[in-house]
mmCIF file of C-alpha atoms in Angstrom:
data_model
loop_
_atom_site.group_PDB
_atom_site.id
_atom_site.type_symbol
_atom_site.label_atom_id
_atom_site.label_comp_id
_atom_site.label_asym_id
_atom_site.label_seq_id
_atom_site.Cartn_x
_atom_site.Cartn_y
_atom_site.Cartn_z
ATOM 1 C CA MET C 1 -0.043 18.415 -7.537
ATOM 2 C CA THR C 2 -3.294 17.769 -9.317
ATOM 3 C CA LEU C 3 -3.689 14.484 -7.470
ATOM 4 C CA THR C 4 -3.515 14.355 -3.686
ATOM 5 C CA LEU C 5 -1.360 11.634 -2.097
ATOM 6 C CA THR C 6 -1.390 10.828 1.603
ATOM 7 C CA VAL C 7 0.309 8.229 3.800
ATOM 8 C CA SER C 8 -1.596 7.160 6.910
ATOM 9 C CA ASP C 9 -0.138 7.437 10.400
ATOM 10 C CA GLU C 10 -0.474 3.649 10.738
ATOM 11 C CA VAL C 11 1.827 3.107 7.769
ATOM 12 C CA ARG C 12 4.278 5.730 9.043
ATOM 13 C CA ALA C 13 4.439 3.911 12.376
ATOM 14 C CA LEU C 14 4.988 0.608 10.600
ATOM 15 C CA ALA C 15 7.911 1.888 8.498
ATOM 16 C CA PRO C 16 9.307 5.189 9.829
ATOM 17 C CA GLY C 17 11.945 5.243 7.077
ATOM 18 C CA PHE C 18 9.407 5.239 4.244
ATOM 19 C CA THR C 19 9.698 8.047 1.688
ATOM 20 C CA HIS C 20 8.265 8.598 -1.764
ATOM 21 C CA VAL C 21 8.510 10.854 -4.796
ATOM 22 C CA ALA C 22 5.618 11.493 -7.174
ATOM 23 C CA VAL C 23 6.139 12.336 -10.837
ATOM 24 C CA GLU C 24 3.142 13.682 -12.737
ATOM 25 C CA ALA C 25 3.182 13.604 -16.524
ATOM 26 C CA ARG C 26 0.618 14.929 -18.999
ATOM 27 C CA GLU C 27 0.400 14.919 -22.805
ATOM 28 C CA LEU C 28 2.393 11.690 -23.036
ATOM 29 C CA VAL C 29 2.700 9.532 -26.141
ATOM 30 C CA ASN C 30 2.657 5.815 -25.457
ATOM 31 C CA GLY C 31 2.759 2.771 -27.695
ATOM 32 C CA PRO C 32 4.223 -0.706 -28.018
ATOM 33 C CA SER C 33 7.709 -1.390 -26.705
ATOM 34 C CA ASP C 34 10.351 -0.331 -29.206
ATOM 35 C CA ALA C 35 14.111 -0.410 -29.676
ATOM 36 C CA VAL C 36 14.596 2.642 -27.450
ATOM 37 C CA SER C 37 12.601 1.329 -24.495
ATOM 38 C CA SER C 38 14.170 -2.101 -24.906
ATOM 39 C CA ALA C 39 17.647 -0.572 -24.792
ATOM 40 C CA LEU C 40 16.732 1.257 -21.564
ATOM 41 C CA LEU C 41 15.800 -2.057 -19.974
ATOM 42 C CA ASP C 42 19.017 -3.718 -21.103
ATOM 43 C CA GLU C 43 21.092 -0.840 -19.739
ATOM 44 C CA ALA C 44 19.153 -0.944 -16.460
ATOM 45 C CA ALA C 45 19.996 -4.633 -16.060
ATOM 46 C CA ARG C 46 23.684 -3.829 -16.632
ATOM 47 C CA ARG C 47 23.578 -1.091 -13.981
ATOM 48 C CA LEU C 48 21.870 -3.454 -11.564
ATOM 49 C CA ARG C 49 24.619 -6.065 -11.943
ATOM 50 C CA GLU C 50 27.213 -3.369 -11.325
ATOM 51 C CA ARG C 51 25.383 -2.159 -8.211
ATOM 52 C CA LEU C 52 24.974 -5.634 -6.742
ATOM 53 C CA GLY C 53 28.559 -6.719 -7.408
ATOM 54 C CA GLY C 54 27.662 -10.377 -7.183
ATOM 55 C CA LEU C 55 25.094 -10.082 -4.376
ATOM 56 C CA ALA C 56 21.577 -11.413 -4.789
ATOM 57 C CA PRO C 57 18.932 -8.637 -4.966
ATOM 58 C CA HIS C 58 17.502 -9.495 -1.541
ATOM 59 C CA GLU C 59 20.951 -8.939 0.014
ATOM 60 C CA ASP C 60 21.085 -5.279 -1.024
ATOM 61 C CA PRO C 61 20.538 -3.000 2.026
ATOM 62 C CA HIS C 62 17.539 -1.325 0.396
ATOM 63 C CA MET C 63 15.830 -4.654 -0.241
ATOM 64 C CA VAL C 64 16.654 -5.751 3.318
ATOM 65 C CA ALA C 65 14.780 -2.671 4.566
ATOM 66 C CA TRP C 66 11.816 -3.414 2.322
ATOM 67 C CA ARG C 67 11.708 -7.011 3.506
ATOM 68 C CA ALA C 68 11.537 -5.760 7.085
ATOM 69 C CA ALA C 69 8.597 -3.497 6.182
ATOM 70 C CA TYR C 70 6.764 -6.366 4.488
ATOM 71 C CA THR C 71 7.331 -8.586 7.504
ATOM 72 C CA ALA C 72 5.956 -5.851 9.763
ATOM 73 C CA PHE C 73 2.500 -5.996 8.157
ATOM 74 C CA GLY C 74 2.393 -9.795 7.987
ATOM 75 C CA ALA C 75 3.634 -10.575 4.475
ATOM 76 C CA LYS C 76 6.296 -13.196 3.855
ATOM 77 C CA PRO C 77 8.932 -11.302 1.825
ATOM 78 C CA SER C 78 10.563 -14.437 0.419
ATOM 79 C CA ARG C 79 7.225 -15.357 -1.164
ATOM 80 C CA THR C 80 5.698 -11.895 -1.637
ATOM 81 C CA ARG C 81 8.531 -9.775 -2.989
ATOM 82 C CA ASN C 82 8.341 -6.028 -3.359
ATOM 83 C CA SER C 83 8.170 -4.935 -6.985
ATOM 84 C CA ALA C 84 11.810 -3.822 -7.204
ATOM 85 C CA GLU C 85 13.164 -7.134 -5.909
ATOM 86 C CA ALA C 86 10.858 -9.111 -8.196
ATOM 87 C CA LEU C 87 11.927 -7.090 -11.250
ATOM 88 C CA ALA C 88 15.594 -7.365 -10.280
ATOM 89 C CA LYS C 89 15.366 -11.140 -10.144
ATOM 90 C CA ARG C 90 13.853 -11.153 -13.636
ATOM 91 C CA ALA C 91 16.527 -8.766 -14.910
ATOM 92 C CA LEU C 92 19.252 -11.170 -13.763
ATOM 93 C CA ALA C 93 17.534 -14.286 -15.113
ATOM 94 C CA ASP C 94 18.106 -15.712 -18.591
ATOM 95 C CA GLY C 95 14.768 -14.415 -19.903
ATOM 96 C CA GLY C 96 15.500 -10.849 -18.835
ATOM 97 C CA LEU C 97 12.964 -8.105 -18.255
ATOM 98 C CA PRO C 98 9.515 -8.148 -19.877
ATOM 99 C CA ARG C 99 8.661 -5.635 -22.572
ATOM 100 C CA VAL C 100 5.179 -4.224 -21.906
ATOM 101 C CA ASN C 101 4.754 -0.801 -23.527
ATOM 102 C CA ARG C 102 6.975 2.272 -23.760
ATOM 103 C CA LEU C 103 5.801 3.970 -20.551
ATOM 104 C CA VAL C 104 5.912 0.794 -18.477
ATOM 105 C CA ASP C 105 9.331 -0.070 -19.900
ATOM 106 C CA VAL C 106 10.624 3.365 -18.886
ATOM 107 C CA TYR C 107 9.525 3.141 -15.262
ATOM 108 C CA ASN C 108 10.618 -0.494 -14.996
ATOM 109 C CA ALA C 109 14.061 0.580 -16.209
ATOM 110 C CA ILE C 110 14.238 3.207 -13.441
ATOM 111 C CA SER C 111 13.144 0.632 -10.869
ATOM 112 C CA VAL C 112 15.831 -1.846 -11.888
ATOM 113 C CA ALA C 113 18.662 0.656 -12.357
ATOM 114 C CA HIS C 114 18.070 2.283 -8.953
ATOM 115 C CA LEU C 115 16.677 -0.818 -7.204
ATOM 116 C CA ILE C 116 13.593 1.012 -5.953
ATOM 117 C CA PRO C 117 9.893 0.154 -6.312
ATOM 118 C CA VAL C 118 8.299 2.313 -9.015
ATOM 119 C CA GLY C 119 4.655 2.213 -10.017
ATOM 120 C CA GLY C 120 2.784 3.901 -12.830
ATOM 121 C CA GLU C 121 -0.924 4.717 -12.842
ATOM 122 C CA ASP C 122 -3.096 6.229 -15.547
ATOM 123 C CA ALA C 123 -3.878 9.567 -13.912
ATOM 124 C CA ASP C 124 -7.125 9.901 -15.869
ATOM 125 C CA LEU C 125 -8.443 6.692 -14.299
ATOM 126 C CA ILE C 126 -7.670 7.519 -10.666
ATOM 127 C CA LYS C 127 -10.811 8.373 -8.715
ATOM 128 C CA GLY C 128 -10.295 11.097 -6.122
ATOM 129 C CA SER C 129 -7.187 11.058 -3.946
ATOM 130 C CA MET C 130 -4.500 8.373 -3.585
ATOM 131 C CA ARG C 131 -3.856 6.996 -0.109
ATOM 132 C CA LEU C 132 -1.391 4.519 1.375
ATOM 133 C CA VAL C 133 -3.213 2.806 4.233
ATOM 134 C CA ARG C 134 -3.591 -0.418 6.145
ATOM 135 C CA ALA C 135 -6.570 -2.206 4.626
ATOM 136 C CA VAL C 136 -9.793 -3.015 6.418
ATOM 137 C CA GLY C 137 -10.130 -6.118 4.252
ATOM 138 C CA ASP C 138 -13.316 -5.458 2.285
ATOM 139 C CA GLU C 139 -11.882 -3.030 -0.291
ATOM 140 C CA PRO C 140 -12.316 -4.149 -3.926
ATOM 141 C CA PHE C 141 -9.206 -4.968 -5.942
ATOM 142 C CA PRO C 142 -9.822 -5.749 -9.642
ATOM 143 C CA THR C 143 -7.298 -8.171 -11.107
ATOM 144 C CA VAL C 144 -7.145 -10.875 -13.763
ATOM 145 C CA ALA C 145 -7.263 -14.625 -13.148
ATOM 146 C CA GLY C 146 -7.539 -17.188 -15.924
ATOM 147 C CA GLY C 147 -8.017 -14.448 -18.477
ATOM 148 C CA GLU C 148 -11.064 -13.042 -16.661
ATOM 149 C CA THR C 149 -11.387 -9.935 -14.506
ATOM 150 C CA VAL C 150 -12.105 -10.855 -10.896
ATOM 151 C CA ILE C 151 -12.493 -8.855 -7.700
ATOM 152 C CA GLU C 152 -10.166 -9.756 -4.843
ATOM 153 C CA HIS C 153 -9.873 -8.205 -1.405
ATOM 154 C CA PRO C 154 -6.732 -7.425 0.592
ATOM 155 C CA ASP C 155 -6.032 -9.006 3.943
ATOM 156 C CA ALA C 156 -6.976 -6.952 6.980
ATOM 157 C CA GLY C 157 -3.947 -4.894 7.998
ATOM 158 C CA GLU C 158 -2.256 -5.230 4.620
ATOM 159 C CA VAL C 159 -0.596 -2.056 3.323
ATOM 160 C CA VAL C 160 -2.304 -0.920 0.111
ATOM 161 C CA TRP C 161 -2.487 2.046 -2.214
ATOM 162 C CA CYS C 162 -6.094 2.985 -2.908
ATOM 163 C CA ASP C 163 -8.266 5.703 -4.370
ATOM 164 C CA ASP C 164 -11.951 6.511 -3.831
ATOM 165 C CA GLU C 165 -13.030 3.463 -5.843
ATOM 166 C CA GLY C 166 -10.849 0.776 -4.275
ATOM 167 C CA VAL C 167 -7.362 -0.691 -4.082
ATOM 168 C CA THR C 168 -4.962 0.188 -6.907
ATOM 169 C CA CYS C 169 -1.961 -1.802 -5.635
ATOM 170 C CA ARG C 170 -1.821 -4.619 -3.080
ATOM 171 C CA ARG C 171 0.838 -5.318 -0.452
ATOM 172 C CA TRP C 172 2.365 -1.870 -0.820
ATOM 173 C CA ASN C 173 3.820 -2.350 -4.337
ATOM 174 C CA TRP C 174 3.539 -6.103 -4.914
ATOM 175 C CA ARG C 175 0.680 -6.321 -7.424
ATOM 176 C CA GLN C 176 -0.958 -3.516 -9.387
ATOM 177 C CA GLY C 177 -4.645 -3.639 -10.242
ATOM 178 C CA VAL C 178 -5.934 -3.563 -13.790
ATOM 179 C CA ARG C 179 -8.278 -0.593 -13.385
ATOM 180 C CA THR C 180 -5.627 2.158 -13.367
ATOM 181 C CA ARG C 181 -2.698 0.503 -15.141
ATOM 182 C CA LEU C 182 -0.935 2.264 -18.009
ATOM 183 C CA THR C 183 -1.974 1.055 -21.448
ATOM 184 C CA GLU C 184 -0.840 2.040 -24.928
ATOM 185 C CA GLU C 185 -3.715 4.547 -24.993
ATOM 186 C CA SER C 186 -2.669 6.336 -21.772
ATOM 187 C CA THR C 187 -1.686 10.002 -22.135
ATOM 188 C CA SER C 188 -1.458 11.043 -18.464
ATOM 189 C CA ALA C 189 0.382 9.245 -15.695
ATOM 190 C CA LEU C 190 1.258 9.340 -12.038
ATOM 191 C CA PHE C 191 4.520 7.591 -11.198
ATOM 192 C CA LEU C 192 5.313 6.686 -7.593
ATOM 193 C CA LEU C 193 8.918 6.064 -6.581
ATOM 194 C CA GLU C 194 9.154 4.501 -3.137
ATOM 195 C CA GLY C 195 12.079 4.032 -0.804
ATOM 196 C CA MET C 196 13.302 3.252 2.673
ATOM 197 C CA ALA C 197 15.759 5.852 3.927
ATOM 198 C CA PRO C 198 18.724 6.049 3.938
ATOM 199 C CA HIS C 199 19.230 3.358 1.304
ATOM 200 C CA CYS C 200 17.954 5.166 -1.797
ATOM 201 C CA ASP C 201 18.210 8.412 -3.741
ATOM 202 C CA LEU C 202 14.681 9.040 -4.952
ATOM 203 C CA GLN C 203 15.474 12.544 -6.184
ATOM 204 C CA ALA C 204 18.077 11.237 -8.643
ATOM 205 C CA ALA C 205 15.724 8.473 -9.772
ATOM 206 C CA GLY C 206 12.857 10.929 -10.239
ATOM 207 C CA ALA C 207 15.021 13.279 -12.285
ATOM 208 C CA GLU C 208 16.161 10.416 -14.500
ATOM 209 C CA LEU C 209 12.590 9.238 -14.986
ATOM 210 C CA ALA C 210 11.579 12.751 -16.061
ATOM 211 C CA GLU C 211 14.480 12.835 -18.514
ATOM 212 C CA PHE C 212 13.452 9.518 -20.064
ATOM 213 C CA LEU C 213 9.818 10.644 -20.325
ATOM 214 C CA GLU C 214 10.780 13.917 -22.012
ATOM 215 C CA LYS C 215 12.786 12.027 -24.621
ATOM 216 C CA ALA C 216 9.978 9.551 -25.230
ATOM 217 C CA SER C 217 7.263 12.238 -25.341
ATOM 218 C CA PRO C 218 8.674 15.600 -26.501
ATOM 219 C CA GLY C 219 6.411 18.387 -25.292
ATOM 220 C CA ALA C 220 4.996 16.439 -22.359
ATOM 221 C CA ARG C 221 4.277 18.392 -19.173
ATOM 222 C CA ILE C 222 6.228 16.691 -16.386
ATOM 223 C CA THR C 223 6.450 17.655 -12.723
ATOM 224 C CA VAL C 224 8.765 15.965 -10.247
ATOM 225 C CA HIS C 225 7.488 16.625 -6.740
ATOM 226 C CA ALA C 226 9.768 16.898 -3.744
ATOM 227 C CA PRO C 227 10.328 13.748 -1.659
ATOM 228 C CA VAL C 228 7.816 13.159 1.116
ATOM 229 C CA GLY C 229 8.729 11.412 4.345
ATOM 230 C CA VAL C 230 11.953 10.609 6.167
ATOM 231 C CA GLY C 231 14.995 11.546 4.133
ATOM 232 C CA ALA C 232 13.063 14.136 2.154
#
């Protein structure tokens, strides 16, 4: 793996069932959402409804496990939902899933279809290694408020993904920062698929993500790394 990813012992102790799969992709072609990426999102919403069978997203065993992990570091999961639960709620609502750009649509479709948190970072904008840690509380987190870029800071003890320059995603996978997000100009990406064993199949989700990326960007160099953590 070109980029190094580590999970701190403190996070492992907090959620022993945590596991993740990294998918690296180079020579990608991105652009505005199109009919193909939109169809993937619609199909993902259909698969989600079939999986849930009438349950609310937060009642799914995988989301129950994620809510327990959020509670363990002090977040209120009914107010601060993990990214998969938040997307699932949107998928089931009348407005449906947002269309962002082709790459974001693809990984959002995987997240919804498999009900797992999936994040995408522009690999060319990551500084140094990626680490999942419990925050000190003074790390910078660039985000947007009122149309302006502002710097926030995580709460002390909050679980965050960060690189050498600061936080890239707050509250595990709740809110991504603007510095490393995938834009229409992105050509390299690191996708993180996260799960709580034994309630997910990250290998199947990673393989499907790679398949979607290959179709969207013929000739792209894509590597699906083996799962890391419990259940690997």
